[in-house]
């Protein structure tokens, strides 16, 4: 029977926790920003009856990009280009 050191499990659980709270924070932020983005869309009367209206889809897209930018900038401390959208000459 093989035994593992308690430190291995502790590091494993810490990594799971680190990933879990970041995912949870992103989902919460994206949901909150989606609600904020839907207020002007609904006020302007741009939301149609269809589930896939352009304004609704654009609001969700912008909210998820903004949430990703906030998480990358202030939580992960990485540049926005790390998400796959390089800015500057690398984009050309």
mmCIF file with all atom_site columns, N, CA, C and O in Angstrom, residues 61-88:
data_model
loop_
_atom_site.group_PDB
_atom_site.id
_atom_site.type_symbol
_atom_site.label_atom_id
_atom_site.label_alt_id
_atom_site.label_comp_id
_atom_site.label_asym_id
_atom_site.label_entity_id
_atom_site.label_seq_id
_atom_site.pdbx_PDB_ins_code
_atom_site.Cartn_x
_atom_site.Cartn_y
_atom_site.Cartn_z
_atom_site.occupancy
_atom_site.B_iso_or_equiv
_atom_site.pdbx_formal_charge
_atom_site.auth_seq_id
_atom_site.auth_comp_id
_atom_site.auth_asym_id
_atom_site.auth_atom_id
_atom_site.pdbx_PDB_model_num
ATOM 1   N N  . UNK A 1 61 ? -21.604 39.332 -24.982 1.00 0.00 ? 61 UNK A N  1
ATOM 2   C CA . UNK A 1 61 ? -20.218 39.302 -25.444 1.00 0.00 ? 61 UNK A CA 1
ATOM 3   C C  . UNK A 1 61 ? -19.392 40.404 -24.784 1.00 0.00 ? 61 UNK A C  1
ATOM 4   O O  . UNK A 1 61 ? -18.295 40.152 -24.279 1.00 0.00 ? 61 UNK A O  1
ATOM 5   N N  . UNK A 1 62 ? -19.912 41.617 -24.764 1.00 0.00 ? 62 UNK A N  1
ATOM 6   C CA . UNK A 1 62 ? -19.190 42.724 -24.142 1.00 0.00 ? 62 UNK A CA 1
ATOM 7   C C  . UNK A 1 62 ? -19.015 42.510 -22.636 1.00 0.00 ? 62 UNK A C  1
ATOM 8   O O  . UNK A 1 62 ? -17.973 42.835 -22.076 1.00 0.00 ? 62 UNK A O  1
ATOM 9   N N  . UNK A 1 63 ? -20.036 41.959 -21.998 1.00 0.00 ? 63 UNK A N  1
ATOM 10  C CA . UNK A 1 63 ? -19.936 41.690 -20.557 1.00 0.00 ? 63 UNK A CA 1
ATOM 11  C C  . UNK A 1 63 ? -18.882 40.632 -20.271 1.00 0.00 ? 63 UNK A C  1
ATOM 12  O O  . UNK A 1 63 ? -18.092 40.770 -19.323 1.00 0.00 ? 63 UNK A O  1
ATOM 13  N N  . UNK A 1 64 ? -18.810 39.589 -21.076 1.00 0.00 ? 64 UNK A N  1
ATOM 14  C CA . UNK A 1 64 ? -17.817 38.544 -20.838 1.00 0.00 ? 64 UNK A CA 1
ATOM 15  C C  . UNK A 1 64 ? -16.409 39.040 -21.149 1.00 0.00 ? 64 UNK A C  1
ATOM 16  O O  . UNK A 1 64 ? -15.453 38.689 -20.450 1.00 0.00 ? 64 UNK A O  1
ATOM 17  N N  . UNK A 1 65 ? -16.260 39.882 -22.181 1.00 0.00 ? 65 UNK A N  1
ATOM 18  C CA . UNK A 1 65 ? -14.950 40.468 -22.461 1.00 0.00 ? 65 UNK A CA 1
ATOM 19  C C  . UNK A 1 65 ? -14.511 41.406 -21.338 1.00 0.00 ? 65 UNK A C  1
ATOM 20  O O  . UNK A 1 65 ? -13.349 41.398 -20.934 1.00 0.00 ? 65 UNK A O  1
ATOM 21  N N  . UNK A 1 66 ? -15.434 42.199 -20.827 1.00 0.00 ? 66 UNK A N  1
ATOM 22  C CA . UNK A 1 66 ? -15.102 43.104 -19.727 1.00 0.00 ? 66 UNK A CA 1
ATOM 23  C C  . UNK A 1 66 ? -14.741 42.325 -18.468 1.00 0.00 ? 66 UNK A C  1
ATOM 24  O O  . UNK A 1 66 ? -13.778 42.662 -17.766 1.00 0.00 ? 66 UNK A O  1
ATOM 25  N N  . UNK A 1 67 ? -15.479 41.270 -18.170 1.00 0.00 ? 67 UNK A N  1
ATOM 26  C CA . UNK A 1 67 ? -15.167 40.442 -16.997 1.00 0.00 ? 67 UNK A CA 1
ATOM 27  C C  . UNK A 1 67 ? -13.812 39.765 -17.168 1.00 0.00 ? 67 UNK A C  1
ATOM 28  O O  . UNK A 1 67 ? -13.022 39.691 -16.218 1.00 0.00 ? 67 UNK A O  1
ATOM 29  N N  . UNK A 1 68 ? -13.526 39.288 -18.359 1.00 0.00 ? 68 UNK A N  1
ATOM 30  C CA . UNK A 1 68 ? -12.224 38.675 -18.623 1.00 0.00 ? 68 UNK A CA 1
ATOM 31  C C  . UNK A 1 68 ? -11.096 39.673 -18.478 1.00 0.00 ? 68 UNK A C  1
ATOM 32  O O  . UNK A 1 68 ? -10.037 39.362 -17.921 1.00 0.00 ? 68 UNK A O  1
ATOM 33  N N  . UNK A 1 69 ? -11.328 40.913 -18.938 1.00 0.00 ? 69 UNK A N  1
ATOM 34  C CA . UNK A 1 69 ? -10.305 41.945 -18.817 1.00 0.00 ? 69 UNK A CA 1
ATOM 35  C C  . UNK A 1 69 ? -10.054 42.306 -17.355 1.00 0.00 ? 69 UNK A C  1
ATOM 36  O O  . UNK A 1 69 ? -8.906  42.431 -16.933 1.00 0.00 ? 69 UNK A O  1
ATOM 37  N N  . UNK A 1 70 ? -11.121 42.442 -16.581 1.00 0.00 ? 70 UNK A N  1
ATOM 38  C CA . UNK A 1 70 ? -10.969 42.760 -15.155 1.00 0.00 ? 70 UNK A CA 1
ATOM 39  C C  . UNK A 1 70 ? -10.210 41.657 -14.441 1.00 0.00 ? 70 UNK A C  1
ATOM 40  O O  . UNK A 1 70 ? -9.294  41.918 -13.651 1.00 0.00 ? 70 UNK A O  1
ATOM 41  N N  . UNK A 1 71 ? -10.562 40.415 -14.716 1.00 0.00 ? 71 UNK A N  1
ATOM 42  C CA . UNK A 1 71 ? -9.884  39.285 -14.053 1.00 0.00 ? 71 UNK A CA 1
ATOM 43  C C  . UNK A 1 71 ? -8.419  39.209 -14.468 1.00 0.00 ? 71 UNK A C  1
ATOM 44  O O  . UNK A 1 71 ? -7.548  38.961 -13.630 1.00 0.00 ? 71 UNK A O  1
ATOM 45  N N  . UNK A 1 72 ? -8.139  39.421 -15.736 1.00 0.00 ? 72 UNK A N  1
ATOM 46  C CA . UNK A 1 72 ? -6.749  39.353 -16.199 1.00 0.00 ? 72 UNK A CA 1
ATOM 47  C C  . UNK A 1 72 ? -5.932  40.508 -15.649 1.00 0.00 ? 72 UNK A C  1
ATOM 48  O O  . UNK A 1 72 ? -4.775  40.341 -15.277 1.00 0.00 ? 72 UNK A O  1
ATOM 49  N N  . UNK A 1 73 ? -6.509  41.691 -15.605 1.00 0.00 ? 73 UNK A N  1
ATOM 50  C CA . UNK A 1 73 ? -5.769  42.889 -15.211 1.00 0.00 ? 73 UNK A CA 1
ATOM 51  C C  . UNK A 1 73 ? -5.527  42.960 -13.705 1.00 0.00 ? 73 UNK A C  1
ATOM 52  O O  . UNK A 1 73 ? -4.414  43.224 -13.266 1.00 0.00 ? 73 UNK A O  1
ATOM 53  N N  . UNK A 1 74 ? -6.561  42.741 -12.903 1.00 0.00 ? 74 UNK A N  1
ATOM 54  C CA . UNK A 1 74 ? -6.427  42.978 -11.477 1.00 0.00 ? 74 UNK A CA 1
ATOM 55  C C  . UNK A 1 74 ? -6.300  41.717 -10.629 1.00 0.00 ? 74 UNK A C  1
ATOM 56  O O  . UNK A 1 74 ? -5.810  41.792 -9.501  1.00 0.00 ? 74 UNK A O  1
ATOM 57  N N  . UNK A 1 75 ? -6.723  40.589 -11.111 1.00 0.00 ? 75 UNK A N  1
ATOM 58  C CA . UNK A 1 75 ? -6.589  39.356 -10.322 1.00 0.00 ? 75 UNK A CA 1
ATOM 59  C C  . UNK A 1 75 ? -5.349  38.583 -10.763 1.00 0.00 ? 75 UNK A C  1
ATOM 60  O O  . UNK A 1 75 ? -4.488  38.252 -9.947  1.00 0.00 ? 75 UNK A O  1
ATOM 61  N N  . UNK A 1 76 ? -5.252  38.303 -12.048 1.00 0.00 ? 76 UNK A N  1
ATOM 62  C CA . UNK A 1 76 ? -4.124  37.526 -12.558 1.00 0.00 ? 76 UNK A CA 1
ATOM 63  C C  . UNK A 1 76 ? -2.883  38.386 -12.813 1.00 0.00 ? 76 UNK A C  1
ATOM 64  O O  . UNK A 1 76 ? -1.783  37.872 -12.932 1.00 0.00 ? 76 UNK A O  1
ATOM 65  N N  . UNK A 1 77 ? -3.085  39.693 -12.965 1.00 0.00 ? 77 UNK A N  1
ATOM 66  C CA . UNK A 1 77 ? -2.014  40.656 -13.253 1.00 0.00 ? 77 UNK A CA 1
ATOM 67  C C  . UNK A 1 77 ? -1.263  40.307 -14.545 1.00 0.00 ? 77 UNK A C  1
ATOM 68  O O  . UNK A 1 77 ? -0.040  40.276 -14.582 1.00 0.00 ? 77 UNK A O  1
ATOM 69  N N  . UNK A 1 78 ? -2.025  40.005 -15.570 1.00 0.00 ? 78 UNK A N  1
ATOM 70  C CA . UNK A 1 78 ? -1.473  39.721 -16.893 1.00 0.00 ? 78 UNK A CA 1
ATOM 71  C C  . UNK A 1 78 ? -1.987  40.755 -17.883 1.00 0.00 ? 78 UNK A C  1
ATOM 72  O O  . UNK A 1 78 ? -3.033  41.346 -17.676 1.00 0.00 ? 78 UNK A O  1
ATOM 73  N N  . UNK A 1 79 ? -1.268  40.952 -18.988 1.00 0.00 ? 79 UNK A N  1
ATOM 74  C CA . UNK A 1 79 ? -1.774  41.889 -20.001 1.00 0.00 ? 79 UNK A CA 1
ATOM 75  C C  . UNK A 1 79 ? -2.980  41.295 -20.734 1.00 0.00 ? 79 UNK A C  1
ATOM 76  O O  . UNK A 1 79 ? -3.188  40.082 -20.755 1.00 0.00 ? 79 UNK A O  1
ATOM 77  N N  . UNK A 1 80 ? -3.774  42.172 -21.344 1.00 0.00 ? 80 UNK A N  1
ATOM 78  C CA . UNK A 1 80 ? -4.969  41.719 -22.055 1.00 0.00 ? 80 UNK A CA 1
ATOM 79  C C  . UNK A 1 80 ? -4.615  40.800 -23.214 1.00 0.00 ? 80 UNK A C  1
ATOM 80  O O  . UNK A 1 80 ? -5.390  39.927 -23.584 1.00 0.00 ? 80 UNK A O  1
ATOM 81  N N  . UNK A 1 81 ? -3.441  40.966 -23.779 1.00 0.00 ? 81 UNK A N  1
ATOM 82  C CA . UNK A 1 81 ? -3.007  40.109 -24.873 1.00 0.00 ? 81 UNK A CA 1
ATOM 83  C C  . UNK A 1 81 ? -2.856  38.652 -24.486 1.00 0.00 ? 81 UNK A C  1
ATOM 84  O O  . UNK A 1 81 ? -2.886  37.766 -25.330 1.00 0.00 ? 81 UNK A O  1
ATOM 85  N N  . UNK A 1 82 ? -2.716  38.373 -23.206 1.00 0.00 ? 82 UNK A N  1
ATOM 86  C CA . UNK A 1 82 ? -2.598  36.985 -22.738 1.00 0.00 ? 82 UNK A CA 1
ATOM 87  C C  . UNK A 1 82 ? -3.893  36.215 -22.949 1.00 0.00 ? 82 UNK A C  1
ATOM 88  O O  . UNK A 1 82 ? -3.906  34.994 -22.951 1.00 0.00 ? 82 UNK A O  1
ATOM 89  N N  . UNK A 1 83 ? -5.003  36.933 -23.141 1.00 0.00 ? 83 UNK A N  1
ATOM 90  C CA . UNK A 1 83 ? -6.287  36.281 -23.365 1.00 0.00 ? 83 UNK A CA 1
ATOM 91  C C  . UNK A 1 83 ? -6.489  35.935 -24.834 1.00 0.00 ? 83 UNK A C  1
ATOM 92  O O  . UNK A 1 83 ? -7.462  35.298 -25.205 1.00 0.00 ? 83 UNK A O  1
ATOM 93  N N  . UNK A 1 84 ? -5.527  36.343 -25.671 1.00 0.00 ? 84 UNK A N  1
ATOM 94  C CA . UNK A 1 84 ? -5.620  36.010 -27.084 1.00 0.00 ? 84 UNK A CA 1
ATOM 95  C C  . UNK A 1 84 ? -5.957  37.185 -27.967 1.00 0.00 ? 84 UNK A C  1
ATOM 96  O O  . UNK A 1 84 ? -6.175  37.031 -29.161 1.00 0.00 ? 84 UNK A O  1
ATOM 97  N N  . UNK A 1 85 ? -6.034  38.363 -27.385 1.00 0.00 ? 85 UNK A N  1
ATOM 98  C CA . UNK A 1 85 ? -6.326  39.571 -28.139 1.00 0.00 ? 85 UNK A CA 1
ATOM 99  C C  . UNK A 1 85 ? -5.146  40.533 -28.004 1.00 0.00 ? 85 UNK A C  1
ATOM 100 O O  . UNK A 1 85 ? -5.196  41.486 -27.246 1.00 0.00 ? 85 UNK A O  1
ATOM 101 N N  . UNK A 1 86 ? -4.065  40.294 -28.745 1.00 0.00 ? 86 UNK A N  1
ATOM 102 C CA . UNK A 1 86 ? -2.894  41.169 -28.596 1.00 0.00 ? 86 UNK A CA 1
ATOM 103 C C  . UNK A 1 86 ? -3.180  42.566 -29.147 1.00 0.00 ? 86 UNK A C  1
ATOM 104 O O  . UNK A 1 86 ? -3.883  42.728 -30.144 1.00 0.00 ? 86 UNK A O  1
ATOM 105 N N  . UNK A 1 87 ? -2.654  43.536 -28.457 1.00 0.00 ? 87 UNK A N  1
ATOM 106 C CA . UNK A 1 87 ? -2.794  44.923 -28.893 1.00 0.00 ? 87 UNK A CA 1
ATOM 107 C C  . UNK A 1 87 ? -1.463  45.383 -29.467 1.00 0.00 ? 87 UNK A C  1
ATOM 108 O O  . UNK A 1 87 ? -0.418  44.988 -29.013 1.00 0.00 ? 87 UNK A O  1
ATOM 109 N N  . UNK A 1 88 ? -1.522  46.231 -30.455 1.00 0.00 ? 88 UNK A N  1
ATOM 110 C CA . UNK A 1 88 ? -0.292  46.767 -31.031 1.00 0.00 ? 88 UNK A CA 1
ATOM 111 C C  . UNK A 1 88 ? 0.101   46.036 -32.296 1.00 0.00 ? 88 UNK A C  1
ATOM 112 O O  . UNK A 1 88 ? -0.711  45.452 -33.015 1.00 0.00 ? 88 UNK A O  1
#
